[in-house]
PDB file of C-alpha atoms in Angstrom:
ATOM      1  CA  UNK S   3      74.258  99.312 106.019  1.00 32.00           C
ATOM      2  CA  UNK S   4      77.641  97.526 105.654  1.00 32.00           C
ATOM      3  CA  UNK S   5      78.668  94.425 106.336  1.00 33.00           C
ATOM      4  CA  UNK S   6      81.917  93.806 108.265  1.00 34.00           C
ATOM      5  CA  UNK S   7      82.265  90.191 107.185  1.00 37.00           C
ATOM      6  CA  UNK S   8      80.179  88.304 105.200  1.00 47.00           C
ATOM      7  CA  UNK S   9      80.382  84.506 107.354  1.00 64.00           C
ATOM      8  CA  UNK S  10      80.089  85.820 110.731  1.00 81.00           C
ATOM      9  CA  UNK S  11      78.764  84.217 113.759  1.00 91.00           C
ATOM     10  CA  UNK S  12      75.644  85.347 114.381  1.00 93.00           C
ATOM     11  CA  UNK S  13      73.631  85.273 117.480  1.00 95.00           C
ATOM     12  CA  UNK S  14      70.314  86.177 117.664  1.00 96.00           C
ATOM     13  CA  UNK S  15      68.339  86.969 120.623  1.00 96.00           C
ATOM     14  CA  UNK S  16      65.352  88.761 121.810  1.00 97.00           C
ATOM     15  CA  UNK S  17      64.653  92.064 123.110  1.00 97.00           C
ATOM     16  CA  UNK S  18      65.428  91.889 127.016  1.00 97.00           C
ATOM     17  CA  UNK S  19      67.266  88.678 127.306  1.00 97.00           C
ATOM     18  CA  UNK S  20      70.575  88.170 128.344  1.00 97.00           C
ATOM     19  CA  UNK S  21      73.581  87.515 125.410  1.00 97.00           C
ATOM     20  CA  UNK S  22      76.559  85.648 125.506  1.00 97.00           C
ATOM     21  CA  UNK S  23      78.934  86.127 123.340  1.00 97.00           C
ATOM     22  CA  UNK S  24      82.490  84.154 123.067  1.00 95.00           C
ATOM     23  CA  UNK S  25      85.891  84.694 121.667  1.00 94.00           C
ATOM     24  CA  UNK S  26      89.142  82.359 121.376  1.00 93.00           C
ATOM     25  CA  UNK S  27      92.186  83.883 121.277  1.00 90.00           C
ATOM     26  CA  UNK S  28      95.503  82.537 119.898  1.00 82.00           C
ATOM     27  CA  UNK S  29      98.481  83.919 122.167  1.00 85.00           C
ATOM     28  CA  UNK S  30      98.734  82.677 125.199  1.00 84.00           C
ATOM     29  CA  UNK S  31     101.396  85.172 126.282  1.00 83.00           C
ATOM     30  CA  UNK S  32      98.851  87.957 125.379  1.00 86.00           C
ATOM     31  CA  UNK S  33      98.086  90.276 129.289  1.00 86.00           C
ATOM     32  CA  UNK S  34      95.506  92.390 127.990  1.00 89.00           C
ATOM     33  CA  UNK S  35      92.230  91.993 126.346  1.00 93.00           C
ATOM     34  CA  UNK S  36      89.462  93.978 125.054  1.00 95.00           C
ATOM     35  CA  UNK S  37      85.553  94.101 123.567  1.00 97.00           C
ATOM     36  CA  UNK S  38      84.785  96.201 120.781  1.00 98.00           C
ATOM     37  CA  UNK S  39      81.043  97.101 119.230  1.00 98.00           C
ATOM     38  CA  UNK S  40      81.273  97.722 115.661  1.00 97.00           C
ATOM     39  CA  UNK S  41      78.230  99.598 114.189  1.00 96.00           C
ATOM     40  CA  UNK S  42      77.425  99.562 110.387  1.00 93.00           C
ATOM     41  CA  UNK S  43      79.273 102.371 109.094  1.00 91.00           C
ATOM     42  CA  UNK S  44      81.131 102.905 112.228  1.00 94.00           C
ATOM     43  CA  UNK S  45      84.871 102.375 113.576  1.00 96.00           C
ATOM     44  CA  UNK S  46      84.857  99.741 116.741  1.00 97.00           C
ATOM     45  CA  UNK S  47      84.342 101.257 119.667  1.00 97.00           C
ATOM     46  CA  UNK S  48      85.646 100.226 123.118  1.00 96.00           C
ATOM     47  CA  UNK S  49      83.324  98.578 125.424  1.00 97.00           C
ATOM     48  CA  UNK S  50      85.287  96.747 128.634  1.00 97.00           C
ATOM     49  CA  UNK S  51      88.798  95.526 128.670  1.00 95.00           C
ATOM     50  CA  UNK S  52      90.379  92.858 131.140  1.00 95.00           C
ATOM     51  CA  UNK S  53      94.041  92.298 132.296  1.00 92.00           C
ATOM     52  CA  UNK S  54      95.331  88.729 132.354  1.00 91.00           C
ATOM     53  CA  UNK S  55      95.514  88.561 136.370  1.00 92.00           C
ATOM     54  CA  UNK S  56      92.047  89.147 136.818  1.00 95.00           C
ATOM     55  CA  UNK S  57      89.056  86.449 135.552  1.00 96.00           C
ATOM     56  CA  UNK S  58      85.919  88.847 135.599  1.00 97.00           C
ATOM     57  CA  UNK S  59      85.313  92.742 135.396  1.00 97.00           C
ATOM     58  CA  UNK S  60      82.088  94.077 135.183  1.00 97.00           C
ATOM     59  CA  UNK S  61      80.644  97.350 133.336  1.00 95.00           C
ATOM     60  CA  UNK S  62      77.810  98.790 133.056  1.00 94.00           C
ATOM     61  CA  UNK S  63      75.630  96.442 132.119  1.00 96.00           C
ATOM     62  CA  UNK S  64      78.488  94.262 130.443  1.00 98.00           C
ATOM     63  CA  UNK S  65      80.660  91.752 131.575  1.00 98.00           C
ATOM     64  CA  UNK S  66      83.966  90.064 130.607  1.00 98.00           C
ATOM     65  CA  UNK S  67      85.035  87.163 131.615  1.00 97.00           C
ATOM     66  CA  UNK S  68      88.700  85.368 131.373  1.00 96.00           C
ATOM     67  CA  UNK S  69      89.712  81.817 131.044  1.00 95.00           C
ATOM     68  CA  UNK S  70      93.800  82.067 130.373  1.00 92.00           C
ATOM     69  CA  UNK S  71      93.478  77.488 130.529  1.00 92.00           C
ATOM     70  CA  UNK S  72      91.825  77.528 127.663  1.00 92.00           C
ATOM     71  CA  UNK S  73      92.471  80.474 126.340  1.00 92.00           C
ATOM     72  CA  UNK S  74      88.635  81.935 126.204  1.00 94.00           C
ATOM     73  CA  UNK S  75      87.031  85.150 126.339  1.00 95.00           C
ATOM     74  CA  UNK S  76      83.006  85.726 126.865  1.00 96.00           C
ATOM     75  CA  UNK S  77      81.252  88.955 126.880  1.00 97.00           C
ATOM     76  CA  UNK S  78      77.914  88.912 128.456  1.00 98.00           C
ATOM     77  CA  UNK S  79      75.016  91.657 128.177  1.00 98.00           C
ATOM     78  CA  UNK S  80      72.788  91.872 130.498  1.00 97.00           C
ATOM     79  CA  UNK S  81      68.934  92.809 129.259  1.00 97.00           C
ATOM     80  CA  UNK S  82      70.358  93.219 125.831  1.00 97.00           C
ATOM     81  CA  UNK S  83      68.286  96.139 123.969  1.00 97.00           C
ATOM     82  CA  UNK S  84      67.908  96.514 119.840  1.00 96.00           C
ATOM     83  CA  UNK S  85      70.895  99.530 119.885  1.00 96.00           C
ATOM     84  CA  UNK S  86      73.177  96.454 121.458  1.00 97.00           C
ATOM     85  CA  UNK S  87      72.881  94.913 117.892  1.00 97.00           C
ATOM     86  CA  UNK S  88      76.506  95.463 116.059  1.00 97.00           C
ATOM     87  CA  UNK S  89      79.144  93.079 115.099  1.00 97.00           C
ATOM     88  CA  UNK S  90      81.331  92.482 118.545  1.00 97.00           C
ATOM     89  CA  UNK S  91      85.192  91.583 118.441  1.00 96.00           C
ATOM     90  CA  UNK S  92      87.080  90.449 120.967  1.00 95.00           C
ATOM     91  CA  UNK S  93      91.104  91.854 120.794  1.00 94.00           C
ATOM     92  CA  UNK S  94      94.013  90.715 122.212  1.00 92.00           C
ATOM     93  CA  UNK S  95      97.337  92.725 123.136  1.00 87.00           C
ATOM     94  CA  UNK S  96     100.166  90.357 122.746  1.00 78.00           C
ATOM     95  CA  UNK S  97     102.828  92.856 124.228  1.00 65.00           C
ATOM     96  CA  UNK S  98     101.003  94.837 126.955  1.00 54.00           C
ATOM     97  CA  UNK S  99     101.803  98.512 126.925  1.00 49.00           C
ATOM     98  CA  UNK S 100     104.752  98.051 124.605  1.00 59.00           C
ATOM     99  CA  UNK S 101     103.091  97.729 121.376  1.00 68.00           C
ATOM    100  CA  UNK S 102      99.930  98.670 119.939  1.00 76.00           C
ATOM    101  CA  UNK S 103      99.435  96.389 118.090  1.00 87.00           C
ATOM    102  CA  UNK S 104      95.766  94.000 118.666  1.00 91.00           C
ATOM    103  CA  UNK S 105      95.141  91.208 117.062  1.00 91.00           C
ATOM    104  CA  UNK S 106      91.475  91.100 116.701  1.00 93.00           C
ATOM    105  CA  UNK S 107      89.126  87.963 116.250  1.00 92.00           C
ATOM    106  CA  UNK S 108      86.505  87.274 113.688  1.00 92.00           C
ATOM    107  CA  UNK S 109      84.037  88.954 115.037  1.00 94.00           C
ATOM    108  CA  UNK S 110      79.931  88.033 116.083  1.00 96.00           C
ATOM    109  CA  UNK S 111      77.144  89.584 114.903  1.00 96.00           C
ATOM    110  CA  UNK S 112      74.632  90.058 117.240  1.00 97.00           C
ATOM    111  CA  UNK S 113      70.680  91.061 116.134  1.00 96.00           C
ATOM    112  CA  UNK S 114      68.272  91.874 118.857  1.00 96.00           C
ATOM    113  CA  UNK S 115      64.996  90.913 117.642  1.00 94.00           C
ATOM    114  CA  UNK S 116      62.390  93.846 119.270  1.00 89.00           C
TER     115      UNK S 116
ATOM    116  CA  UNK B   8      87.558 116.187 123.035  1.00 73.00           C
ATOM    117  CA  UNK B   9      87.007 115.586 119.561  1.00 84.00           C
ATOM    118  CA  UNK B  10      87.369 111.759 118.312  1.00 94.00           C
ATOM    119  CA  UNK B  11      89.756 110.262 115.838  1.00 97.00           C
ATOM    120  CA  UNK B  12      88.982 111.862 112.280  1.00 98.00           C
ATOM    121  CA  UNK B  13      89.868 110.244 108.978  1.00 98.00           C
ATOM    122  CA  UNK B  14      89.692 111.439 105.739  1.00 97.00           C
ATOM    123  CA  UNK B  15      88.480 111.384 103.232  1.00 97.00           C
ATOM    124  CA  UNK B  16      85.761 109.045 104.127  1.00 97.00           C
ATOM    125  CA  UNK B  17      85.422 107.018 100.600  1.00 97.00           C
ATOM    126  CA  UNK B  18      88.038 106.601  97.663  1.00 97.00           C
ATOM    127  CA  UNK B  19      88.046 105.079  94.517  1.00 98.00           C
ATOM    128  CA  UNK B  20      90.680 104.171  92.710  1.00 98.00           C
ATOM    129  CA  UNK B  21      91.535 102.301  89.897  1.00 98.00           C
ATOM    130  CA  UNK B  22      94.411  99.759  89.830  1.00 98.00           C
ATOM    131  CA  UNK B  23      97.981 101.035  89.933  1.00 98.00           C
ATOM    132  CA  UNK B  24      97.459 104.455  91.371  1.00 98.00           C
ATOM    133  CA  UNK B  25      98.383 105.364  94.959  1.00 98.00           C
ATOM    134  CA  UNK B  26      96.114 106.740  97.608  1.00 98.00           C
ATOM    135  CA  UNK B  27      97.060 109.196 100.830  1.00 98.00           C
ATOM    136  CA  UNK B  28      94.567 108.620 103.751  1.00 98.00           C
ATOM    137  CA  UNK B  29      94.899 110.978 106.531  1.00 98.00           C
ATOM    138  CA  UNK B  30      94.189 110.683 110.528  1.00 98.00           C
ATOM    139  CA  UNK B  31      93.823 112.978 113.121  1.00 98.00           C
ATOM    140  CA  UNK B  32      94.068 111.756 116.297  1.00 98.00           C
ATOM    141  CA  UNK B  33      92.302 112.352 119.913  1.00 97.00           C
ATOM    142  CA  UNK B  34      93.412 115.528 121.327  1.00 95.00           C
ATOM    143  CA  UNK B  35      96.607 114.421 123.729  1.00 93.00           C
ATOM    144  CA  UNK B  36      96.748 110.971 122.134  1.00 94.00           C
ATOM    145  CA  UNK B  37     100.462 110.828 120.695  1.00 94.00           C
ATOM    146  CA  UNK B  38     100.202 106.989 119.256  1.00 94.00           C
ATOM    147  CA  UNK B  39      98.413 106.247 115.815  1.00 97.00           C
ATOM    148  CA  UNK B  40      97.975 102.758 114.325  1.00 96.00           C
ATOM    149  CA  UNK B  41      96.154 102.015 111.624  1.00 98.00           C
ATOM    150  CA  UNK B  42      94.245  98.614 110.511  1.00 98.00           C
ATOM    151  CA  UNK B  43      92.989  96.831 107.523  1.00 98.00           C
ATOM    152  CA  UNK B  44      89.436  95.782 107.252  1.00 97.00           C
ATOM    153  CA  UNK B  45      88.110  93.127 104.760  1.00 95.00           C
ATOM    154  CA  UNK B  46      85.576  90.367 104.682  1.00 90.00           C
ATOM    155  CA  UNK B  47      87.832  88.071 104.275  1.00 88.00           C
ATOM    156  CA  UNK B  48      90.754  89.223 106.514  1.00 90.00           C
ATOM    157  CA  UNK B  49      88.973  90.798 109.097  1.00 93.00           C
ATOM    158  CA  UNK B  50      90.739  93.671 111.320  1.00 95.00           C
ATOM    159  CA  UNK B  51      94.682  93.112 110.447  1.00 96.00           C
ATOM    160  CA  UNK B  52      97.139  95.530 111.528  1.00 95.00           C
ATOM    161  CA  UNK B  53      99.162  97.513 109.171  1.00 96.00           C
ATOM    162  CA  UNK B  54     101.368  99.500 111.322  1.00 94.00           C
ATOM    163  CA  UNK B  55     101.944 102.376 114.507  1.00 95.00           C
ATOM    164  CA  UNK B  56     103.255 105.020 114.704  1.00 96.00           C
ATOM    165  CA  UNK B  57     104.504 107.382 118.475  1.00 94.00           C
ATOM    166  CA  UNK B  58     106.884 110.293 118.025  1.00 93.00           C
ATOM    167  CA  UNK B  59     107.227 110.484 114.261  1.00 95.00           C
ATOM    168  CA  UNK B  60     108.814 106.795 113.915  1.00 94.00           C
ATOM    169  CA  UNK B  61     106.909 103.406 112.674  1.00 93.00           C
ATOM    170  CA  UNK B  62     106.961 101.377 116.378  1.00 90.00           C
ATOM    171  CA  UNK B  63     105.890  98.590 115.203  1.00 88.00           C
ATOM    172  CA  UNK B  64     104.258  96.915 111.488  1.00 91.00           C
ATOM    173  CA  UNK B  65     102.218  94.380 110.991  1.00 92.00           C
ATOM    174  CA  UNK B  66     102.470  91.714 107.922  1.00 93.00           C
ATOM    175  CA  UNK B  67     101.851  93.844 105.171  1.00 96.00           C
ATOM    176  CA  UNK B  68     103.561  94.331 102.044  1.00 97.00           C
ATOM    177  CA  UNK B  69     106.047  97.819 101.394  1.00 96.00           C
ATOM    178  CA  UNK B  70     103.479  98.915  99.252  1.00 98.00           C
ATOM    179  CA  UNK B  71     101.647 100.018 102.396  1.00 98.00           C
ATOM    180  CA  UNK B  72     103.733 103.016 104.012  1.00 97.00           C
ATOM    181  CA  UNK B  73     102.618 105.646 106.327  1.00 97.00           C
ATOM    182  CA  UNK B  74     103.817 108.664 108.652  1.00 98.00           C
ATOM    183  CA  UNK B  75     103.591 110.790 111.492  1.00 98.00           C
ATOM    184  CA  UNK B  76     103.770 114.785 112.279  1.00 98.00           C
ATOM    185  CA  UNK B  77     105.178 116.616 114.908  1.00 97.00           C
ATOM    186  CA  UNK B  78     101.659 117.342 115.894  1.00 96.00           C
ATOM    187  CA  UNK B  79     101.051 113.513 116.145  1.00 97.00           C
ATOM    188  CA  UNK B  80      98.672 113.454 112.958  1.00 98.00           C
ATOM    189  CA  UNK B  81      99.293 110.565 110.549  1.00 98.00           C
ATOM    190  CA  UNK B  82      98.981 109.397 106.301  1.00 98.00           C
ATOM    191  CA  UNK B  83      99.084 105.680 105.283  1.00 98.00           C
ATOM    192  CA  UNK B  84      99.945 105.237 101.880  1.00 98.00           C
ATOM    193  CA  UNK B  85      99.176 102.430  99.239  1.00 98.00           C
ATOM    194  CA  UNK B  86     101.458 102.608  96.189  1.00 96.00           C
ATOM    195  CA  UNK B  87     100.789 100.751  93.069  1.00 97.00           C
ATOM    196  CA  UNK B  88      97.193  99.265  94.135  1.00 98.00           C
ATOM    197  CA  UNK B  89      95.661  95.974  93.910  1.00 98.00           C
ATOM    198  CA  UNK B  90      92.057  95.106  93.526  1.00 97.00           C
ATOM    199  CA  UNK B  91      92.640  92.989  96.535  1.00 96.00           C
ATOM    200  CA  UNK B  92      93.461  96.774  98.107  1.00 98.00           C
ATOM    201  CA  UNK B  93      89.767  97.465  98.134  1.00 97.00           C
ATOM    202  CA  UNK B  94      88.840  97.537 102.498  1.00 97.00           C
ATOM    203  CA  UNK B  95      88.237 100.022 105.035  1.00 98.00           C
ATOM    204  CA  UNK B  96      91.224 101.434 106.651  1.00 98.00           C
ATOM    205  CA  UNK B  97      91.281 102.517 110.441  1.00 98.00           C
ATOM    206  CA  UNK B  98      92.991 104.427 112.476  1.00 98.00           C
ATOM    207  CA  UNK B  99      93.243 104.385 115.858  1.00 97.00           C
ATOM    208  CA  UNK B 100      94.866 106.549 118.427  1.00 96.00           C
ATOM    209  CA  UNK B 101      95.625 105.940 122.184  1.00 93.00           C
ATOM    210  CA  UNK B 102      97.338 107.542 125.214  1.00 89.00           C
ATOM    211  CA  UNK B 103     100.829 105.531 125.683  1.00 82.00           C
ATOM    212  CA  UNK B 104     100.388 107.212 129.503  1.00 83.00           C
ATOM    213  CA  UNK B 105      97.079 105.832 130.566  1.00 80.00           C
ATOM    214  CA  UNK B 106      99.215 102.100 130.732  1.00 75.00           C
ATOM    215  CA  UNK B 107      96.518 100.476 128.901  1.00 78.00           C
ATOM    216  CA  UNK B 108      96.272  99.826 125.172  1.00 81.00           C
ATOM    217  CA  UNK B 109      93.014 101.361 124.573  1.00 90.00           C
ATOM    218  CA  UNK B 110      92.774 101.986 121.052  1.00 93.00           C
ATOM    219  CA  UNK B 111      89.964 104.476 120.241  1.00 96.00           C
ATOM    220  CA  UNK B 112      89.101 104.378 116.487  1.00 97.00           C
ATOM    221  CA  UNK B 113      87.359 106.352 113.614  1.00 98.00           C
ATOM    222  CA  UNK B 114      84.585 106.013 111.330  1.00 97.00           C
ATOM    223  CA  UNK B 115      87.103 104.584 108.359  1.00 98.00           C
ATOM    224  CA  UNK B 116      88.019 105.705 104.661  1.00 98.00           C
ATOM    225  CA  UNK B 117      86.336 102.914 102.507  1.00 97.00           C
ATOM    226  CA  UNK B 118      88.322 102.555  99.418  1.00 98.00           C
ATOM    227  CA  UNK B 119      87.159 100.701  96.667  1.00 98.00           C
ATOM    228  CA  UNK B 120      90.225  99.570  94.000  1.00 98.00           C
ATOM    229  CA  UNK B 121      88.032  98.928  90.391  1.00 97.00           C
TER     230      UNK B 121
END
């Protein structure tokens, strides 16, 4: 398949377990955040987003969570499963509903391990 | 509804010619930006587009142009390319109403510059 980026983080973890994966973002004026999955051969599709005046939303078996002090996004999967494995970006929305523009991170590969 | 379509899905190219990509949006969706995708660079944005006019453009040089129809499809185009062209390009469309900045993308055109 193809590769999104060639020096990724990678995590690695095994079929079942929980995942944890984090993002720093650079604005700290940015109000809106969001998780993509990237697939190989696929565009990045949305998985859970989170406003800046909340610290934690939860989805279906996903969570985000928001730390505007530092500046620090996690997403967590619960009982991740092989399909979860993708490259996962975290995107922020410097101008909230004004501007579509996102500025996305680097990205983190994840591989579930059956 | 039908997701965002771009074609074609692969290009190549050789240096100095231009390329058209095309992008059909979500059914209903009236914004369309598009993104840059490269190892190195990751996910940059290029530009968006909402009602026919460029909203807002990301840090890109004029070589990279693009437009919008009445019926909200879009074209990027790359005049003159570079090998350093060579990425997948993304669009992404989203619903300006919804007041969130989802942006819901498609598969891609790779295009390789030789």
């Amino acid at each position: 398949g193809e590769s999104v980026g060639l020096h990724l983080p990678t995590l690695s973890v095994q079929e079942g377990d929980n995942s944890i994966i984090n993002c720093a973002y650079s604005n700290s004026a940015s109000d809106y955040f969001i998780w993509y999955k990237q697939e190989s051969g696929k565009g990045p599709q949305f998985i859970i987003d989170i406003r800046s005046n909340m610290d934690k939303r939860q989805g279906q078996r996903v969570t985000v969570l928001l730390n505007k002090t530092v500046k620090h996004l996690s997403l967590q999967i619960a009982a991740t499963q092989p399909g979860d494995s993708a490259v996962y970006f975290c995107a922020e929305n410097p101008l909230y509903n004004q501007g579509g523009k996102l500025i996305f991170g680097q990205g983190t590969e994840l591989s579930v391990k059956p | 509804k039908a997701g965002v379509t771009q074609t074609p899905r692969y290009l190549i190219k050789t240096r100095g010619q231009q390329v058209t990509l095309s992008c059909s949006p979500i059914s209903g969706h009236r914004s369309v930006s598009w993104y840059q995708q490269t190892p190195g660079q990751g996910l940059q944005f290029l530009f968006e587009y909402f009602s026919e006019t460029q909203r807002n453009k990301g840090n890109f040089p004029g070589r990279f142009s693009g437009r919008q129809f009445s019926n909200s499809r879009s074209e990027m185009n790359v005049s003159t390319l570079e090998l350093g062209d060579s990425a997948l390009y993304l669009c992404a469309s989203r619903d300006r109403s919804s007041g969130k900045n989802i942006q819901y993308f498609g598969a891609g055109t790779r295009l390789s510059v030789l």
